[in-house]
Short mmCIF file of C-alpha atoms and ligand atoms in Angstrom, two decimals:
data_model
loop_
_atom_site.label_atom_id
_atom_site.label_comp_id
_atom_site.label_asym_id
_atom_site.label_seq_id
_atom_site.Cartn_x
_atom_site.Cartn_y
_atom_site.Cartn_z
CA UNK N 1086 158.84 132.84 90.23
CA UNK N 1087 160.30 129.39 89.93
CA UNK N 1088 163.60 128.97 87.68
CA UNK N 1089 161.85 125.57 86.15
CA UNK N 1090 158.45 127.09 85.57
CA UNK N 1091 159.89 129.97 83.67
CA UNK N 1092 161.85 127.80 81.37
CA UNK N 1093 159.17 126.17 80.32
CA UNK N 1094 157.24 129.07 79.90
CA UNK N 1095 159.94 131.31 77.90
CA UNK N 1096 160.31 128.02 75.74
CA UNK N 1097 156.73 128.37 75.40
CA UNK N 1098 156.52 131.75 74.22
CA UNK N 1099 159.16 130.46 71.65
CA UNK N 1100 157.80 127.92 70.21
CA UNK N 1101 154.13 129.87 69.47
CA UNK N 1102 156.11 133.42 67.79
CA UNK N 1103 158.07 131.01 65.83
CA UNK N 1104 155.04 129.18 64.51
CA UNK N 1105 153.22 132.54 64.41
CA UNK N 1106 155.93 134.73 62.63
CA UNK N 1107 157.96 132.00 61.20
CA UNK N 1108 162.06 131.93 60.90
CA UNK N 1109 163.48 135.74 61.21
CA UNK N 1110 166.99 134.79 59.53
CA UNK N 1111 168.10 138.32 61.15
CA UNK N 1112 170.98 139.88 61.04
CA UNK N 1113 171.74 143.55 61.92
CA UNK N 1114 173.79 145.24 59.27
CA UNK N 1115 175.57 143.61 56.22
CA UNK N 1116 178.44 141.96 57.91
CA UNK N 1117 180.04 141.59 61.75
CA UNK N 1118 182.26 145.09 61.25
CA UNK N 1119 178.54 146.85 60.01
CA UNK N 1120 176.74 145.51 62.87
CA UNK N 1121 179.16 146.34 65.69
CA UNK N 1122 179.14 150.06 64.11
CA UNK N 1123 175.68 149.78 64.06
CA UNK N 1124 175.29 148.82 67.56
CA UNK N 1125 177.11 151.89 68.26
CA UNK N 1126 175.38 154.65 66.16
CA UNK N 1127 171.76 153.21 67.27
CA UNK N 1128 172.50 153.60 70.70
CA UNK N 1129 169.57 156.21 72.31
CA UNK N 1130 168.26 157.15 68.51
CA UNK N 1131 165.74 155.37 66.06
CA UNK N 1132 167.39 152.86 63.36
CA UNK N 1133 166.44 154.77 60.40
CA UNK N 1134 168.57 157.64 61.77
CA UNK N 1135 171.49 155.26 62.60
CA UNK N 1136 170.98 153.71 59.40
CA UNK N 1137 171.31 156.79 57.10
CA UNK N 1138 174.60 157.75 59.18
CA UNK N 1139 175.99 154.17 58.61
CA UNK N 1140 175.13 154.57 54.29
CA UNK N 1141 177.53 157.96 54.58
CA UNK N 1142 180.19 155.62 56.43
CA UNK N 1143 179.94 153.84 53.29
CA UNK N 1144 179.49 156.42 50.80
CA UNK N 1145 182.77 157.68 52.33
CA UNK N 1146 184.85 154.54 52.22
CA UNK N 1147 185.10 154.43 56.32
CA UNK N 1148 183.06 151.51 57.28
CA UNK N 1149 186.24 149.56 58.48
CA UNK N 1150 188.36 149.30 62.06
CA UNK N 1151 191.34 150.58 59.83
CA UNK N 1152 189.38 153.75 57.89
CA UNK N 1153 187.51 154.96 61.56
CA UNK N 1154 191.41 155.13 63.27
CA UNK N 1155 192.56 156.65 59.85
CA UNK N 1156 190.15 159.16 59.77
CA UNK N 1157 189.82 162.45 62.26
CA UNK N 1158 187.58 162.53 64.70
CA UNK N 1159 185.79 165.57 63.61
CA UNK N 1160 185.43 164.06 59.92
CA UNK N 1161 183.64 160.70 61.41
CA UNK N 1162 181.80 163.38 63.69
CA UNK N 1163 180.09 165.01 60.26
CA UNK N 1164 179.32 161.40 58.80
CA UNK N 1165 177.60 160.06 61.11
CA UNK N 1166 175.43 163.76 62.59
CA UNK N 1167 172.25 162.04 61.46
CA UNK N 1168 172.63 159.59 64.51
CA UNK N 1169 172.32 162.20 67.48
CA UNK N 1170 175.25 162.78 69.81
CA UNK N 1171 177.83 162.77 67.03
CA UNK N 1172 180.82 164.14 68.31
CA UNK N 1173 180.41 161.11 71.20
CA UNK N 1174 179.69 158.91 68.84
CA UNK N 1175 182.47 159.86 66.75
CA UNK N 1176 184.68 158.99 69.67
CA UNK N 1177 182.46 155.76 70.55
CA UNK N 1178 183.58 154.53 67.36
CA UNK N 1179 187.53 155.27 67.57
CA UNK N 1180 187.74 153.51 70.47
CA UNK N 1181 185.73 150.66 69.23
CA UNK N 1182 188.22 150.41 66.00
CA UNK N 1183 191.10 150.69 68.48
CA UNK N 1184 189.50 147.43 70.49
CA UNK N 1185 189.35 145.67 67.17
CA UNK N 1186 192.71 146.40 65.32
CA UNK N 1187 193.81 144.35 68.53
CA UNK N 1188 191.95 141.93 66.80
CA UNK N 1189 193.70 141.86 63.45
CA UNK N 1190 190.07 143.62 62.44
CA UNK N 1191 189.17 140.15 62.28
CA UNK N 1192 185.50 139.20 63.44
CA UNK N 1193 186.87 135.62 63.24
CA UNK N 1194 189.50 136.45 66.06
CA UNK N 1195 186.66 137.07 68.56
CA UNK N 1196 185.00 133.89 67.83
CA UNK N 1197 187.67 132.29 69.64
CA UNK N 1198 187.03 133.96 72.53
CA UNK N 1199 184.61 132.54 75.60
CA UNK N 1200 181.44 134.67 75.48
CA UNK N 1201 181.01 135.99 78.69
CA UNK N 1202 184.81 136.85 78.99
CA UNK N 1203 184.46 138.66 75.64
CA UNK N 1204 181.84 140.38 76.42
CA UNK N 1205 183.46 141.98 79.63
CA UNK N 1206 186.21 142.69 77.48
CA UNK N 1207 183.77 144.89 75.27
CA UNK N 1208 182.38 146.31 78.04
CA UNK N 1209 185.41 148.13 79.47
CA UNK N 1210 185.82 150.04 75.31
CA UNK N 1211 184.68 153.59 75.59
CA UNK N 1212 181.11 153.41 74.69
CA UNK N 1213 179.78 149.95 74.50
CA UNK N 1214 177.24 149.03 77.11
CA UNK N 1215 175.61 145.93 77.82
CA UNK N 1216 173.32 146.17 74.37
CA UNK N 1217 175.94 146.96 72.42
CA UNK N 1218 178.40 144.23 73.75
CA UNK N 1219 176.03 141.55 73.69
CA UNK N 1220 175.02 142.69 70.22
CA UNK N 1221 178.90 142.61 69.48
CA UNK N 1222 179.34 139.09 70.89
CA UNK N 1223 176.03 137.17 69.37
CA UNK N 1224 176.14 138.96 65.88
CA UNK N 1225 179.65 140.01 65.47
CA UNK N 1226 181.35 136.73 67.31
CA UNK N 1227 178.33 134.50 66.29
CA UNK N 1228 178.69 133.39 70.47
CA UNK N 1229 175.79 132.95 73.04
CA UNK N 1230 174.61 136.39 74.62
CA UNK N 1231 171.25 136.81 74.61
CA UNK N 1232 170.31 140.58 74.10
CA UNK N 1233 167.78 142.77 76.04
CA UNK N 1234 165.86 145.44 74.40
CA UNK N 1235 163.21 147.47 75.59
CA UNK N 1236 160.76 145.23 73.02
CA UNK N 1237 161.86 142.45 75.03
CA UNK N 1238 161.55 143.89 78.16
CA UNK N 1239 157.68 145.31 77.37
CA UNK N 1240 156.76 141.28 76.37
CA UNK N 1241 158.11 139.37 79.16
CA UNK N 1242 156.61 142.27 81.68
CA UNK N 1243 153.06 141.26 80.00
CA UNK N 1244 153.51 137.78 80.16
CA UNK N 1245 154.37 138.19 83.97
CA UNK N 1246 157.57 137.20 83.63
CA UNK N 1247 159.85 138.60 86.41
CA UNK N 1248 163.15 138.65 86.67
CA UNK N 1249 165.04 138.50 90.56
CA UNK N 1250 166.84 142.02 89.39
CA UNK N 1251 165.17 144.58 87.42
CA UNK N 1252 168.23 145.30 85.57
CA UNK N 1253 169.96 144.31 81.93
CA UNK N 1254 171.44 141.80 83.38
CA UNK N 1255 168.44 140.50 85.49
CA UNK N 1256 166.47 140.15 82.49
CA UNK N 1257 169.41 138.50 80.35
CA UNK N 1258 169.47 135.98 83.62
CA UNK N 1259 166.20 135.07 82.95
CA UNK N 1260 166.85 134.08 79.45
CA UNK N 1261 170.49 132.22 79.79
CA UNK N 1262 170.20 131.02 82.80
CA UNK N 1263 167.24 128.73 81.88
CA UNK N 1264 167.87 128.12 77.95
CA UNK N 1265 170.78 126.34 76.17
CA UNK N 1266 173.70 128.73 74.95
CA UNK N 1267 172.99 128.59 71.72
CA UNK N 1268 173.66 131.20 69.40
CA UNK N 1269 171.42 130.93 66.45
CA UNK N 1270 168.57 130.17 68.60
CA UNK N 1271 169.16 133.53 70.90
CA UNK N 1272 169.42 135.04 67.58
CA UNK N 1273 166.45 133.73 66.37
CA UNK N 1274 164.45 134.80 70.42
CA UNK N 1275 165.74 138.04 70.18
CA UNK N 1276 164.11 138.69 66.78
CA UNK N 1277 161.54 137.19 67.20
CA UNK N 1278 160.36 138.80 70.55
CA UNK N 1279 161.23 142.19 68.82
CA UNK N 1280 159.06 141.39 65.50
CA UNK N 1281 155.97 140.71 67.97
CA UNK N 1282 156.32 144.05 70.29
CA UNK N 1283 156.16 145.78 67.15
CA UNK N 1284 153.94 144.02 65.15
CA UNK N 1285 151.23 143.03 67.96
CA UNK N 1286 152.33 143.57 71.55
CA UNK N 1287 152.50 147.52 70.73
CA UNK N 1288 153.87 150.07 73.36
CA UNK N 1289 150.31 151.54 72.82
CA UNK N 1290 146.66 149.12 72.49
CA UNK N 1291 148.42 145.87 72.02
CA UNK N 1292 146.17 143.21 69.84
CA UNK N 1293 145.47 140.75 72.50
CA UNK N 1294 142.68 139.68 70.19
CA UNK N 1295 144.81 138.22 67.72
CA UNK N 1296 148.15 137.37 69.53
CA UNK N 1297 149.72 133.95 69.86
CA UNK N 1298 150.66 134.43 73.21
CA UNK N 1299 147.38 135.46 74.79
CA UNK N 1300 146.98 132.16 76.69
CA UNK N 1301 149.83 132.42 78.41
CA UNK N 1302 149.81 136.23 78.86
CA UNK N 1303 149.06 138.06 82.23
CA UNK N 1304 148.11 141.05 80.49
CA UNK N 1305 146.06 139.70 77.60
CA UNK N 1306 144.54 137.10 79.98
CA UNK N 1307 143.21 139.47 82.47
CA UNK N 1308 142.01 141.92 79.62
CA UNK N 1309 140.22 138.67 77.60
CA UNK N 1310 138.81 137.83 81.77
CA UNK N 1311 137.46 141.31 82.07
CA UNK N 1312 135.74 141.33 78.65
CA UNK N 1313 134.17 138.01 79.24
CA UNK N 1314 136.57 135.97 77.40
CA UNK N 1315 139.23 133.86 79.16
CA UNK N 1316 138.83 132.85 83.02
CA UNK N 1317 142.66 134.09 83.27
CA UNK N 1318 146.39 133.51 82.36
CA UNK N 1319 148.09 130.99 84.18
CA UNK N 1320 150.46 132.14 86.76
CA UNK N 1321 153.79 130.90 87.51
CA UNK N 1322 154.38 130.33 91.09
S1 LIG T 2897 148.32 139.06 74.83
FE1 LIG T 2897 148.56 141.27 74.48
S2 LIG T 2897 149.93 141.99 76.09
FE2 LIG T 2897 150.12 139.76 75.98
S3 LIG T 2897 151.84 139.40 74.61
FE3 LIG T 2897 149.99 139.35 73.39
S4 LIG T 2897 149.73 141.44 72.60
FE4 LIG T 2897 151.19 141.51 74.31
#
């Protein structure tokens, strides 16, 4: 696939979810220090699990850097069972708390750092991955990461869009190396993409019929072609 026709494409693919779904205004969690702990208790569980273990963080007065290295192990551990893997996630979270009292605790302080030289930073903290750090540096730091999710991975597989490495970072690639790095509107991609896989382009029967991106879609295109509808979806070369 060509680097230029992809661009144009994934801008594209923007420009019709945005008029489709309108602006998302999303942010995970209510706060940076919420969404970097939920980053971590999502990881490999559904939301509404991580979410419920994230309300007793609250309930309990521990959804801070300072109250998760105050507290013992064992005590974040029962707070957060609802999330699946507690006792790792227990220590996820310490070590995360330790990363950020280097910080002051301050979401502010990370700002200041370059993205991709933060987010290698998060990556070396005992239990943040590549989802988790980039969810760290574009929500927490507010800096240009675009994040990868298995929603956004199931659309741009659809549409036919490849990337050179089937890997996190391959599929990242194909996003920053061809768009500006710009925060809000990664932020605004990201949630975008994920409202569509779950509202229309749905693990199971996807609603070709009514999606915005049909046109432009491999998948949709050769279903519409095979049911008599359109000849078929253009093809990047
Ligand atoms: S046309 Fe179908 S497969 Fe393609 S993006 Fe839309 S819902 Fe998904």
């Amino acid at each position: 696939m060509r680097k230029d026709g992809a661009g144009v494409l994934l801008r594209e693919v923007y420009e019709r979810l945005y008029a489709a779904y309108g602006p998302q205004d999303w942010w995970p969690g209510d706060g940076p220090i919420e969404t970097i702990i939920g980053a971590v208790l999502t990881q490999n569980t559904a939301w509404t699990n991580a979410k419920r273990a994230l309300e007793r963080l609250k309930e309990a007065g521990a959804m801070s850097p300072a109250a998760l290295r105050a507290l013992p192990e064992a005590r974040i551990a029962e707070l957060v069972r609802s999330s699946g893997s507690y006792n790792v996630k227990a220590r996820k979270l310490k070590a995360v708390a330790e990363w950020l009292g280097e910080y002051g605790d301050d979401p502010a302080q990370l700002a200041r750092r370059e993205a991709k030289a933060l987010r290698r930073e998060a990556l070396g903290v005992y239990g943040v991955g590549p989802e988790t750090a980039d969810v760290i540096v574009l929500y927490a730091a507010g800096l240009p990461s675009f994040v990868i999710d298995a929603y956004t991975i199931r659309v741009l597989e659809r549409l036919g869009i490849e990337p050179e490495r089937r890997s996190y970072e391959g599929y990242q690639a194909l996003f920053e190396e061809r768009l500006p790095p710009d925060a809000p509107f990664f932020n605004e991609f990201h949630a975008l993409l994920d409202v569509h896989a779950s509202a229309t382009c749905r693990k199971r029967a996807p609603l070709c019929g009514e999606c915005p991106l049909r046109e432009v879609c491999a998948y949709g295109g050769a279903s519409a072609a095979s049911a008599g509808g359109l000849a078929s979806a253009p093809r990047l070369a």
